[in-house]
Coordinates of C-alpha atoms in Angstrom, one line a residue:
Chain A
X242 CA 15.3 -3.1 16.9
X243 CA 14.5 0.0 17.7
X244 CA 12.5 2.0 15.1
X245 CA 13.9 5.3 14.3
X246 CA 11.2 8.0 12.3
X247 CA 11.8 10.7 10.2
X248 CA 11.0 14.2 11.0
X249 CA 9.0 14.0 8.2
X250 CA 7.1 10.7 9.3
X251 CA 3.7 12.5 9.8
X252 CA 3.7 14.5 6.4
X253 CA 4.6 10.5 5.0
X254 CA 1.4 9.4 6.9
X255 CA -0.8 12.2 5.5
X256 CA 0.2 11.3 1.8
X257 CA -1.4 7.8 2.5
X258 CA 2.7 6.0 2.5
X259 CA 3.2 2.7 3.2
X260 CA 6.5 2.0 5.6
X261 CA 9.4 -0.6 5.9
X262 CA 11.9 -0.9 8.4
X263 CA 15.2 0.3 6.8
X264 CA 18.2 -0.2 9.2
X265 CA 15.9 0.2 11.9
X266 CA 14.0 2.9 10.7
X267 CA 10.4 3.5 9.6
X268 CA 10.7 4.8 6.2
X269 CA 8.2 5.3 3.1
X270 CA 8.5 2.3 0.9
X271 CA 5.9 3.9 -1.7
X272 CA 3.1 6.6 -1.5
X273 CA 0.8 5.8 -4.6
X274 CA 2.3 3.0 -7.0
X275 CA 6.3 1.9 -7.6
X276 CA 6.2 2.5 -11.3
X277 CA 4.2 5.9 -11.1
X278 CA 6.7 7.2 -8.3
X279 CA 10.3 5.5 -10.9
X280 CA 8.3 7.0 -13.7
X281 CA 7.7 10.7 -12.2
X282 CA 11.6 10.6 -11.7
X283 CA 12.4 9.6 -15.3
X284 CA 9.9 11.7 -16.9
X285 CA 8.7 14.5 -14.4
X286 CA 10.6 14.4 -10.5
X287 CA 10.3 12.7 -7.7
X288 CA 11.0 13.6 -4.0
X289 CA 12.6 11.5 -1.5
X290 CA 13.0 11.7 2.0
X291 CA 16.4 10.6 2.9
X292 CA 16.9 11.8 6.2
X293 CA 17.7 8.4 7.4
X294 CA 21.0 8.9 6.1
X295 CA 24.0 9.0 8.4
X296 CA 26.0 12.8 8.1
X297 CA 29.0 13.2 9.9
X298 CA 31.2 16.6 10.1
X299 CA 34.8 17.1 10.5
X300 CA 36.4 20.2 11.3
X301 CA 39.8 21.4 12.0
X302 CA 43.0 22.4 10.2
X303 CA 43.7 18.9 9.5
X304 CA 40.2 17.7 8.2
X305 CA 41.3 17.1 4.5
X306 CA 44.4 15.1 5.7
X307 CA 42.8 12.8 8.7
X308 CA 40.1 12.2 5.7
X309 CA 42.6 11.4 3.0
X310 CA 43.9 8.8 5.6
X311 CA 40.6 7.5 6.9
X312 CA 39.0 7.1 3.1
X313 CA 40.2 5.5 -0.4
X314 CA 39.8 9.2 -2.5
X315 CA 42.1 11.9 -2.6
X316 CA 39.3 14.2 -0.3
X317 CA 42.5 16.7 0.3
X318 CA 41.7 17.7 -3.8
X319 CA 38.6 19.0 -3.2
X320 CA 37.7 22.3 -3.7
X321 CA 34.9 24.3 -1.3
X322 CA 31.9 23.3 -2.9
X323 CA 33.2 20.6 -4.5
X324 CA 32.2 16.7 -3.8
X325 CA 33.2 13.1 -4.6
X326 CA 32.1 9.3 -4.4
X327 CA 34.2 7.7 -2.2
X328 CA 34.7 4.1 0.4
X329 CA 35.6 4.0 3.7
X330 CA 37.7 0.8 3.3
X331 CA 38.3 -1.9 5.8
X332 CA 42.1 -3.3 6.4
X333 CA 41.8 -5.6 4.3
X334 CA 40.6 -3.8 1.2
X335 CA 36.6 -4.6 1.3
X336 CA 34.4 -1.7 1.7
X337 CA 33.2 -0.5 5.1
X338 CA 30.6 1.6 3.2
X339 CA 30.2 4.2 0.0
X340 CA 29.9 7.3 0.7
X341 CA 29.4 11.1 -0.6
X342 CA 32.1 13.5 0.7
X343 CA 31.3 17.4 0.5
X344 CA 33.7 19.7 0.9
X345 CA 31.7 22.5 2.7
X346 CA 34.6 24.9 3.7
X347 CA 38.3 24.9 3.9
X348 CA 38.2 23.1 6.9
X349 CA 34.9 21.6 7.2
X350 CA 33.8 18.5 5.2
X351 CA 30.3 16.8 5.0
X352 CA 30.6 13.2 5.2
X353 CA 27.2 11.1 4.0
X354 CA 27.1 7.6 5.2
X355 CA 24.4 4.8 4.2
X356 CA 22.0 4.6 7.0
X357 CA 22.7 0.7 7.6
X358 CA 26.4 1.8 8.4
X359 CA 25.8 5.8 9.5
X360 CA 27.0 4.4 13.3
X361 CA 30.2 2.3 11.9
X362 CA 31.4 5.2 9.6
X363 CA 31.1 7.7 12.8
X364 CA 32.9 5.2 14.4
X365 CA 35.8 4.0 11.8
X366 CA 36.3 8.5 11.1
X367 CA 37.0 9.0 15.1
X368 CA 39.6 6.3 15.2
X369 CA 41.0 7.3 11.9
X370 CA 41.3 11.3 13.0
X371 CA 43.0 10.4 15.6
X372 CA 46.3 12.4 15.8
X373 CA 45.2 14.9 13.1
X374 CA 44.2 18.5 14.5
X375 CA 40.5 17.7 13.4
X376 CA 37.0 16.7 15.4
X377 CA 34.6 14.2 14.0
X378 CA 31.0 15.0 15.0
X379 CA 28.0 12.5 14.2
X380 CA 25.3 14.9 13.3
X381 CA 23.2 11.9 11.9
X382 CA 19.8 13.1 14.5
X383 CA 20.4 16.8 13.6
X384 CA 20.1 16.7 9.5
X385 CA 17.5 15.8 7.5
X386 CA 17.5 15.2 3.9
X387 CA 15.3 15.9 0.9
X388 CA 16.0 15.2 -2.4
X389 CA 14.3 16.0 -5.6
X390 CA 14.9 14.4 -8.8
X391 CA 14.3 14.6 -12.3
X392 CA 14.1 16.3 -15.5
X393 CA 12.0 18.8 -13.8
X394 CA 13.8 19.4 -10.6
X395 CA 15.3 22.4 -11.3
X396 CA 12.4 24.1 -12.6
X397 CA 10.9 23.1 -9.2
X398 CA 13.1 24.6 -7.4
X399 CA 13.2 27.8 -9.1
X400 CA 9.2 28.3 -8.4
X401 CA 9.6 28.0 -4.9
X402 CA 9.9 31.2 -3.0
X403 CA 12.1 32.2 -0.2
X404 CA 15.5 30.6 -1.0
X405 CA 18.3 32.2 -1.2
X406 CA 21.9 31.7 -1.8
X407 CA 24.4 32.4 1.4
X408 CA 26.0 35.8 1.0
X409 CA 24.4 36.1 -2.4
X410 CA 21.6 38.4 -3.2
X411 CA 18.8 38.5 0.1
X412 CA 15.8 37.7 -2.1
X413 CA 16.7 35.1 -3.4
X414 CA 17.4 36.6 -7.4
X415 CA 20.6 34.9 -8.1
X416 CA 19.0 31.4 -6.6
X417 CA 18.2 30.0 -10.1
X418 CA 21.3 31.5 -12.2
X419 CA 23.1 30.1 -9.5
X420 CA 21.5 26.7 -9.1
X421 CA 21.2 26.2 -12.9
X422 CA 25.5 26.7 -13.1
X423 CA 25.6 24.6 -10.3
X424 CA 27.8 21.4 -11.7
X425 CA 27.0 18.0 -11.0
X426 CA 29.1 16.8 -7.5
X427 CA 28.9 20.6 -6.6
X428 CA 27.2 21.9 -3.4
X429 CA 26.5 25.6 -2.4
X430 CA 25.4 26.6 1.2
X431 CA 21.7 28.6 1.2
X432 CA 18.7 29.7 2.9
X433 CA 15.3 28.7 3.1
X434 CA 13.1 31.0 4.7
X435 CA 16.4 32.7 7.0
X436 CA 17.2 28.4 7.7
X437 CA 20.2 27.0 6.3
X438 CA 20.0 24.5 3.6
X439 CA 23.4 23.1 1.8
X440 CA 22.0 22.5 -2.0
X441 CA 23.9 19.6 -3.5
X442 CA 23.7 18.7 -7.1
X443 CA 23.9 14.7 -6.5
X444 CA 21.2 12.0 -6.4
X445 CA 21.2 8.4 -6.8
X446 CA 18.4 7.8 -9.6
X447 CA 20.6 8.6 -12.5
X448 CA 18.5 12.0 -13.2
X449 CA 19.4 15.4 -12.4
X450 CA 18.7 16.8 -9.5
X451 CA 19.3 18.0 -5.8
X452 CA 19.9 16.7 -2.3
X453 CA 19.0 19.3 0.2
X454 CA 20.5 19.2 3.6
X455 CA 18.5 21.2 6.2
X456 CA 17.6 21.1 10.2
X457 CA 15.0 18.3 11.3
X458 CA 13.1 21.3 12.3
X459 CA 11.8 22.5 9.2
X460 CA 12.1 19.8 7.0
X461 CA 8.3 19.6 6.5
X462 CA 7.9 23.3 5.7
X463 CA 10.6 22.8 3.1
X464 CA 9.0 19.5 2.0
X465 CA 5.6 20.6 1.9
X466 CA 6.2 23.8 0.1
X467 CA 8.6 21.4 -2.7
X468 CA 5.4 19.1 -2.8
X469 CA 2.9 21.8 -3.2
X470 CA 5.1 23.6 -6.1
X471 CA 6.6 20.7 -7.8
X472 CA 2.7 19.0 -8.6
X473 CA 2.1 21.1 -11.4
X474 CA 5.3 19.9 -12.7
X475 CA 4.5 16.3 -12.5
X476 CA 6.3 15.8 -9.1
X477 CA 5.3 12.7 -6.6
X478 CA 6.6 12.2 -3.6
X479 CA 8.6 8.8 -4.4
X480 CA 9.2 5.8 -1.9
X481 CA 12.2 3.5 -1.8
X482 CA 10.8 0.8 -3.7
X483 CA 11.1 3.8 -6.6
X484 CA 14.9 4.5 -5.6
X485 CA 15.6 1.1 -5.6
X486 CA 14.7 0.5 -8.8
X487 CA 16.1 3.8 -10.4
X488 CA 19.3 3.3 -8.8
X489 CA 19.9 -0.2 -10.4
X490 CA 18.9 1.1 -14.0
X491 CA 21.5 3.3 -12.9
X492 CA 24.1 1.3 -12.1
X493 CA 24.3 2.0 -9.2
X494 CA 26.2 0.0 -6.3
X495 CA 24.5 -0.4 -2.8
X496 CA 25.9 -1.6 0.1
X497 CA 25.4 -5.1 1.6
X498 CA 24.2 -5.9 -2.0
X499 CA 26.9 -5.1 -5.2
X500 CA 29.4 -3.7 -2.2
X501 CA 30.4 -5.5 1.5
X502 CA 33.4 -5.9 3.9
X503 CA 34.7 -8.8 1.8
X504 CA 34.4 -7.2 -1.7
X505 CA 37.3 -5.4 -3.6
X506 CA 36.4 -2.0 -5.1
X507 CA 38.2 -3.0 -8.1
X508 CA 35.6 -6.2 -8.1
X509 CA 32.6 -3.8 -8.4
X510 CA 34.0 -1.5 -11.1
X511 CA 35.5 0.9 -8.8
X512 CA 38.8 0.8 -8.8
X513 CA 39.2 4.4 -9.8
X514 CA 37.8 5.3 -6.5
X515 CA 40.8 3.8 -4.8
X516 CA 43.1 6.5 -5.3
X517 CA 46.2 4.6 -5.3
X518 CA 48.3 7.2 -6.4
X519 CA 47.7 9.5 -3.8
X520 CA 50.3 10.7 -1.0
X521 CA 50.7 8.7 2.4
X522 CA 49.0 5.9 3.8
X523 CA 44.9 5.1 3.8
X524 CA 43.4 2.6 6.0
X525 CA 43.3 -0.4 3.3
X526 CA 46.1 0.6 0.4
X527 CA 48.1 -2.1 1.3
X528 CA 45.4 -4.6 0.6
X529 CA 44.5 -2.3 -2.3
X530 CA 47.7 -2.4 -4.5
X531 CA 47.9 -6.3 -4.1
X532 CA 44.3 -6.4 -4.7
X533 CA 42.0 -9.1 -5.4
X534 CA 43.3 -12.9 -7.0
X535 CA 43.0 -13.3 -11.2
X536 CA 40.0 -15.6 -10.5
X537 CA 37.9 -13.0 -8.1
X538 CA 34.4 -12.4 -9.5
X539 CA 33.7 -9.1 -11.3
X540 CA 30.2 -7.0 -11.2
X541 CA 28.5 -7.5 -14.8
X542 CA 25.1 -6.2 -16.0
X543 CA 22.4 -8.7 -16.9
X544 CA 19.7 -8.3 -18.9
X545 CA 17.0 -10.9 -19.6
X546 CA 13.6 -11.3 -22.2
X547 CA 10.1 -11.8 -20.9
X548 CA 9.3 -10.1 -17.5
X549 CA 10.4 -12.6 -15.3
X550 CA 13.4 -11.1 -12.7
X551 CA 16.4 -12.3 -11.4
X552 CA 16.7 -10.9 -7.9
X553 CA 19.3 -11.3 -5.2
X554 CA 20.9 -13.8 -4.2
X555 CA 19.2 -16.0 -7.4
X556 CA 22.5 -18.2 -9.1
X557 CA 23.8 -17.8 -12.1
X558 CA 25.0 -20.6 -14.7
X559 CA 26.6 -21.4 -17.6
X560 CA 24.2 -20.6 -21.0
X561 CA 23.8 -24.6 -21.4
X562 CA 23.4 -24.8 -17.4
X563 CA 25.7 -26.7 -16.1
X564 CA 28.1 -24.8 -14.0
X565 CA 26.9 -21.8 -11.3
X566 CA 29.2 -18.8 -12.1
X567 CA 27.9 -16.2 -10.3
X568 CA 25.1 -14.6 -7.8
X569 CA 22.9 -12.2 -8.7
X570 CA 23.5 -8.5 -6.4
X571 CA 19.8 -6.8 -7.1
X572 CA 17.2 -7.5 -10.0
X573 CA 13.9 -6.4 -11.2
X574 CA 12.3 -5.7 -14.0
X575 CA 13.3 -2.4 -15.3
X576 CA 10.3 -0.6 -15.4
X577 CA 12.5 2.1 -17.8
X578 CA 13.5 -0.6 -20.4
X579 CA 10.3 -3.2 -19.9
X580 CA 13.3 -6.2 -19.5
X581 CA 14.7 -7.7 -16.5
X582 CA 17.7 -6.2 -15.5
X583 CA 20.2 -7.6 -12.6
X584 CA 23.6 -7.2 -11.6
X585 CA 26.0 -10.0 -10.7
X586 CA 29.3 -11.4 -9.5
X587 CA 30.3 -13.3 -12.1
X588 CA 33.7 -15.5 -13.1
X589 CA 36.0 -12.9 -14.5
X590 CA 35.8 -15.3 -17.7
X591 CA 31.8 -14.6 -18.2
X592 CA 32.8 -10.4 -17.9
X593 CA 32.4 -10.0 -21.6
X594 CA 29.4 -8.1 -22.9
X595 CA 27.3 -9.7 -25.3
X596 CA 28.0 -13.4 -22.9
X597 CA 25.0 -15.4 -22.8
X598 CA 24.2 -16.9 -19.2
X599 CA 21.4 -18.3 -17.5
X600 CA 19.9 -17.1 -14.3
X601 CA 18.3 -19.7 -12.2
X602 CA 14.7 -18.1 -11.6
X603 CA 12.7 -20.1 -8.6
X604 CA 13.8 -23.8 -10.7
X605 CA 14.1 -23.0 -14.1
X606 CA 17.1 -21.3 -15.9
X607 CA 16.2 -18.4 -18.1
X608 CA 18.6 -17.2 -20.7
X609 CA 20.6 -13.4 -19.7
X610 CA 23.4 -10.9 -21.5
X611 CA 25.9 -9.6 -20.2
X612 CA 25.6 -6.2 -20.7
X613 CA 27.9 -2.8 -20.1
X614 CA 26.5 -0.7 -16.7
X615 CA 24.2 1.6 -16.6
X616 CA 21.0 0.1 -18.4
X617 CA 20.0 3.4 -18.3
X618 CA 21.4 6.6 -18.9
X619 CA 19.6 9.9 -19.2
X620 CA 20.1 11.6 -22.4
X621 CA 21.8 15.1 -21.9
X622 CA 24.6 13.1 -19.7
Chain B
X297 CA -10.8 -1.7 2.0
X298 CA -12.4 -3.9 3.8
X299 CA -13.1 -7.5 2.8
X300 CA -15.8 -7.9 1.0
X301 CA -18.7 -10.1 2.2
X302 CA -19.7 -12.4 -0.5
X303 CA -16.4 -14.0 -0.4
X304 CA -14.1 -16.3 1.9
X305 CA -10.6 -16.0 2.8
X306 CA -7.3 -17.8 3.7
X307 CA -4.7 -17.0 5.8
X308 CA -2.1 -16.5 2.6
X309 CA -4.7 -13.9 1.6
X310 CA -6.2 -15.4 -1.2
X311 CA -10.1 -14.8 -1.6
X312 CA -12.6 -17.6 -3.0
X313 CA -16.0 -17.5 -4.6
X314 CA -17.9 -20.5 -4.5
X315 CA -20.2 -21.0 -7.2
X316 CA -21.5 -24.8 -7.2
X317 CA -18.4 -26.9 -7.6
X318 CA -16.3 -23.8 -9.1
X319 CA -14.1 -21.6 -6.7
X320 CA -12.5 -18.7 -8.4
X321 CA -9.5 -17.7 -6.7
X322 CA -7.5 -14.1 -6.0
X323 CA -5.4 -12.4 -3.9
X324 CA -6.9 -9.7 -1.4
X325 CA -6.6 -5.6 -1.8
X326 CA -4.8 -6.1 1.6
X327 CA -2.5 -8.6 -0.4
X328 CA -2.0 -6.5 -3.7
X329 CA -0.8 -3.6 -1.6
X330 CA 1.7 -5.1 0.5
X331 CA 3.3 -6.7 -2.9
X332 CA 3.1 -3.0 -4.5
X333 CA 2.8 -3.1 -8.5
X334 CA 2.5 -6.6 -10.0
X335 CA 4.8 -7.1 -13.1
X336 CA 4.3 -10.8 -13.5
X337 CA 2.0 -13.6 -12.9
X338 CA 2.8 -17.1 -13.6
X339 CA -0.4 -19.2 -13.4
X340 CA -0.9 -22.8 -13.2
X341 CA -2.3 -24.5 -16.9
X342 CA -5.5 -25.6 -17.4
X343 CA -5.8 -29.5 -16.2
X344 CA -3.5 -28.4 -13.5
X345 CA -4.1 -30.5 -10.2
X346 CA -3.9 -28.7 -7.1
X347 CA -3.6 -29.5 -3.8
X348 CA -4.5 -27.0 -0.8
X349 CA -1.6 -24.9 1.0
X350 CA 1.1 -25.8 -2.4
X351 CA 2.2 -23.0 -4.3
X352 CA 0.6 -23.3 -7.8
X353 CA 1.9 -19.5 -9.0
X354 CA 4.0 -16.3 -8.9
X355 CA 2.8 -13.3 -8.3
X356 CA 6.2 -10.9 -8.8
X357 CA 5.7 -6.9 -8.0
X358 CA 8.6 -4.5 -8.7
X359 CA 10.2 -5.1 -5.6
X360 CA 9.0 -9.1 -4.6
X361 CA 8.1 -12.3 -5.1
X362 CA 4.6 -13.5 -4.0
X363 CA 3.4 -16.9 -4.3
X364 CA -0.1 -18.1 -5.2
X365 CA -1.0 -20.8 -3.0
X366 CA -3.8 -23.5 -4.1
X367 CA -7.1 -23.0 -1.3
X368 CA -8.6 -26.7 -2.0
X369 CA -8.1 -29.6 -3.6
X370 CA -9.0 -29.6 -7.4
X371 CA -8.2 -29.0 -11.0
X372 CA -7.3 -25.6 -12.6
X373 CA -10.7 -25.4 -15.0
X374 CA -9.3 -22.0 -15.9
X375 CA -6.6 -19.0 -15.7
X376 CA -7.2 -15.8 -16.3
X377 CA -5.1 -15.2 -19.4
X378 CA -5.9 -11.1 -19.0
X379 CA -3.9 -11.1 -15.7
X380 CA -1.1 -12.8 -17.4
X381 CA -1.3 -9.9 -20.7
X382 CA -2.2 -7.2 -17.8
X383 CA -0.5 -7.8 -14.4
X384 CA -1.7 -4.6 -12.8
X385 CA -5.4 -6.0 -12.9
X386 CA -4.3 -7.7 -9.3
X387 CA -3.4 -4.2 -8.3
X388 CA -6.5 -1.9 -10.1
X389 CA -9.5 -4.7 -9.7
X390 CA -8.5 -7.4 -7.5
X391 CA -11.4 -8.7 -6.6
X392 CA -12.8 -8.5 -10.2
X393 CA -10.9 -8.6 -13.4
X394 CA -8.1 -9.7 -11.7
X395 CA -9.1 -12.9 -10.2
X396 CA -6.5 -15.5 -11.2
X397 CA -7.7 -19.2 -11.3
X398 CA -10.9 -21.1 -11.1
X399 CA -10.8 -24.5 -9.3
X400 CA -13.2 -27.2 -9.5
X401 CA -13.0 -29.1 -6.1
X402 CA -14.5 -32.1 -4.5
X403 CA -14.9 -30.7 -0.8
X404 CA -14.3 -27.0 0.5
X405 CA -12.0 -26.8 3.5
X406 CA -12.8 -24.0 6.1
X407 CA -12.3 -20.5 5.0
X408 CA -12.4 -17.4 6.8
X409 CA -15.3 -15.3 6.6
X410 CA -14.6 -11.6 5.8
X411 CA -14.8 -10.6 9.7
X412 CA -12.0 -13.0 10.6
X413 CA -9.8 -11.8 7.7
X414 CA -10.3 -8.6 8.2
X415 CA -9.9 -9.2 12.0
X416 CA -6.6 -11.0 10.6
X417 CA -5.4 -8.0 8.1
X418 CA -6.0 -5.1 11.1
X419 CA -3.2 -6.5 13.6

């Protein structure tokens, strides 16, 4: 496997990170400590480097209607500036992968792919623009990403000095009006020192915050200059150990672990992203409207006592034991709420919140509630 | 950090102080980090027999699962009940406060010295 490093893979090293491999590349799994870094995000910000993610363009008259074809949302709806959640579906209904559609002009979009499937989402958006009057460019090695999240991001962002807002005011005085009215799911196009950055208001921690989408070739000016200006405000640079975690307090799916090729959307709570009202044919509506059987297992939220975690893959029973009902998808204890969290498949007759379950942890079954998604859910939602 | 010198080492990067027929037993600073923050540690009772290489613990961080393996032969003589009330002492002190069990033992198998572990940990 070839490992693939970020553009900001020295600044990592300076900060003392420690790596994984992540879909081949060499990413920061932590800088300092797990619960420090998911703590800064909750309480202060955090900043991620995400530019392992796959981005992929497409341009043309017929952008919005190739993509309305090729995904499960209505991406014709959008509005410039505007974004949505969305799946790239597979034939038979399961989920190629989840992905963040921008609209960045009338006919431009900015598609975000997990970096485990960036290649097979280029791939599946060329077939599926086939015929439409669009092009399809993979502009995965040409965009890196930053985010900043938290409480305090937007204060952060305000403090640092030389962004600006495309065709707005040329030093920058309109930036924080502007990124403070910016809505959550909305993106605006900008500068950063006379280099284009795309400022979305999106994140996957269950905070506020920004994604910002700039060239490979200055992503460590903009980083460093976030880092340096976001410390007084209680910002760490935060690993993926840290996302991990925050998104699953979240509720939020990830691929290959709540979402995969075999799943139904409307199996992982996300039916309303399969837009089965909309006009036409999408790769995967037929499958859709005669969805899953009665007896498919549905995503549930699990909670547990003690500090012991139910993690992937880890069985889950009946409350007296006897029969497995489900799999766990992700677990840890939250370090938010101080309990175990987890989500699972489960038997659509264990869906209930307030259903007691066991978990089998490593050989002994420890009692868990269902419980409604997210665990967590920051305040001024 | 490197290892320090007073101690010996396994390959599942546990660390052992001999002191007559006592070995108190951790995990290593290189071991700590790679698990990241520890959240949970599950340790064998006093009484406990042990046999060398079987897994007598948990060790969980945020993200894993580690397991404590037994070093030697022996009985648990004691756990470190302020690891169990304070998991991040494996992270903060891990070759002090947060040593996990002592083991009274008949016969010491070979350890590492601190060289060869830390000749071990730098590949």
């Amino acid at each position: 496997m070839s490992d693939r490093v970020s553009p900001l893979a020295e600044v990592h090293n300076a900060a003392g990170a420690q790596f994984t491999d992540f879909a081949g590349w060499q990413m920061p799994v932590r800088y300092s400590s797990d619960l420090a870094e998911h703590r800064a995000v909750r309480e202060a910000a955090g900043l991620f480097d995400l530019s392992h993610m796959g981005e992929i363009v497409l341009v043309g008259d017929e952008a919005a209607a190739a993509l309305d074809y090729a995904v499960s949302g209505r991406m014709s709806a959008l509005k410039p500036g505007q974004a949505k959640y969305t799946l790239l579906l597979n034939a038979e209904g399961g989920v190629i992968d989840d992905l963040i559609v921008y609209r960045t002009g009338e006919d431009r979009y900015l598609v975000v792919a997990n970096a485990s499937n960036a290649e097979a989402v280029a791939e599946a958006l060329h077939e599926r623009a086939e015929g439409f009057a669009t092009q399809v460019f993979d502009e995965s090695d040409d965009v890196a990403l930053i985010a900043v999240q938290g409480p305090n991001a937007l204060e952060i962002l305000f403090a640092v000095e030389g962004f600006a807002i495309e065709g707005g005011h040329p030093d920058g005085e309109d930036v924080p009006e502007t990124l403070r009215e910016l809505r959550y799911y909305r993106a605006v196009a900008g500068l950063f020192r006379e280099h284009p950055v795309l400022f979305a208001r999106t994140g996957y921690t269950g905070e506020d915050g920004f994604e910002l989408f700039c060239a490979p070739d200055f992503a460590k000016e903009l980083w460093e200059t976030i880092a340096e200006v976001g410390a007084p405000f209680g910002l760490l640079p935060a690993g993926l150990a840290a996302r991990d975690t925050l998104r699953l307090e979240a509720g939020m799916p990830l691929y290959g672990h709540e979402l995969d090729a075999t799943t139904f959307p409307v199996q992982a709570g996300l039916g309303r992203v399969v837009d089965l009202g909309k006009p036409g044919d999408f790769v995967g509506r037929a499958a859709s409207e005669q969805g899953p059987g009665a007896d498919a297992r549905v995503l549930v939220g699990l909670t547990g006592d003690g500090r012991r975690a139910a993690r992937a893959d880890y069985a889950v029973f009946t409350e007296d034991g006897t029969s497995e009902i489900g799999v766990v998808t992700s677990g840890a204890l939250s370090p938010t709420l101080g309990v175990p969290v987890a989500m699972a498949y489960v038997d659509p007759a264990y869906r209930e919140p307030g259903t007691a379950v066991t978990v089998e942890v490593r050989g002994t079954k420890h009692p868990y509630t269902v419980t409604v998604l997210p665990f967590y859910k920051r305040k001024s939602n | 950090m490197a290892a320090p010198q007073n101690l010996k080492y396994t390959e599942e990067h546990e660390w052992v102080l001999v002191d007559g027929d006592v070995a108190t037993v951790g995990i290593t600073d290189y071991a700590q980090a790679a698990l990241g923050d520890v959240v949970f540690v599950d340790l064998p009772a006093e009484g406990t027999a042990v046999a060398a290489a079987a897994v007598v613990g948990e060790i969980e961080s945020t993200k894993s699962v580690g397991e404590l393996f037994a070093p030697i032969d022996g009985e648990v003589v004691e756990a470190n009940q302020a690891v169990v009330d304070s998991p991040d002492l494996v992270n903060s002190d891990p070759y002090g406060a947060g040593w996990l069990i002592k083991v009274r033992f008949t016969q010491l198998p070979e350890l590492l010295d601190a060289a060869a572990y830390d000749e071990l940990t730098s590949k």
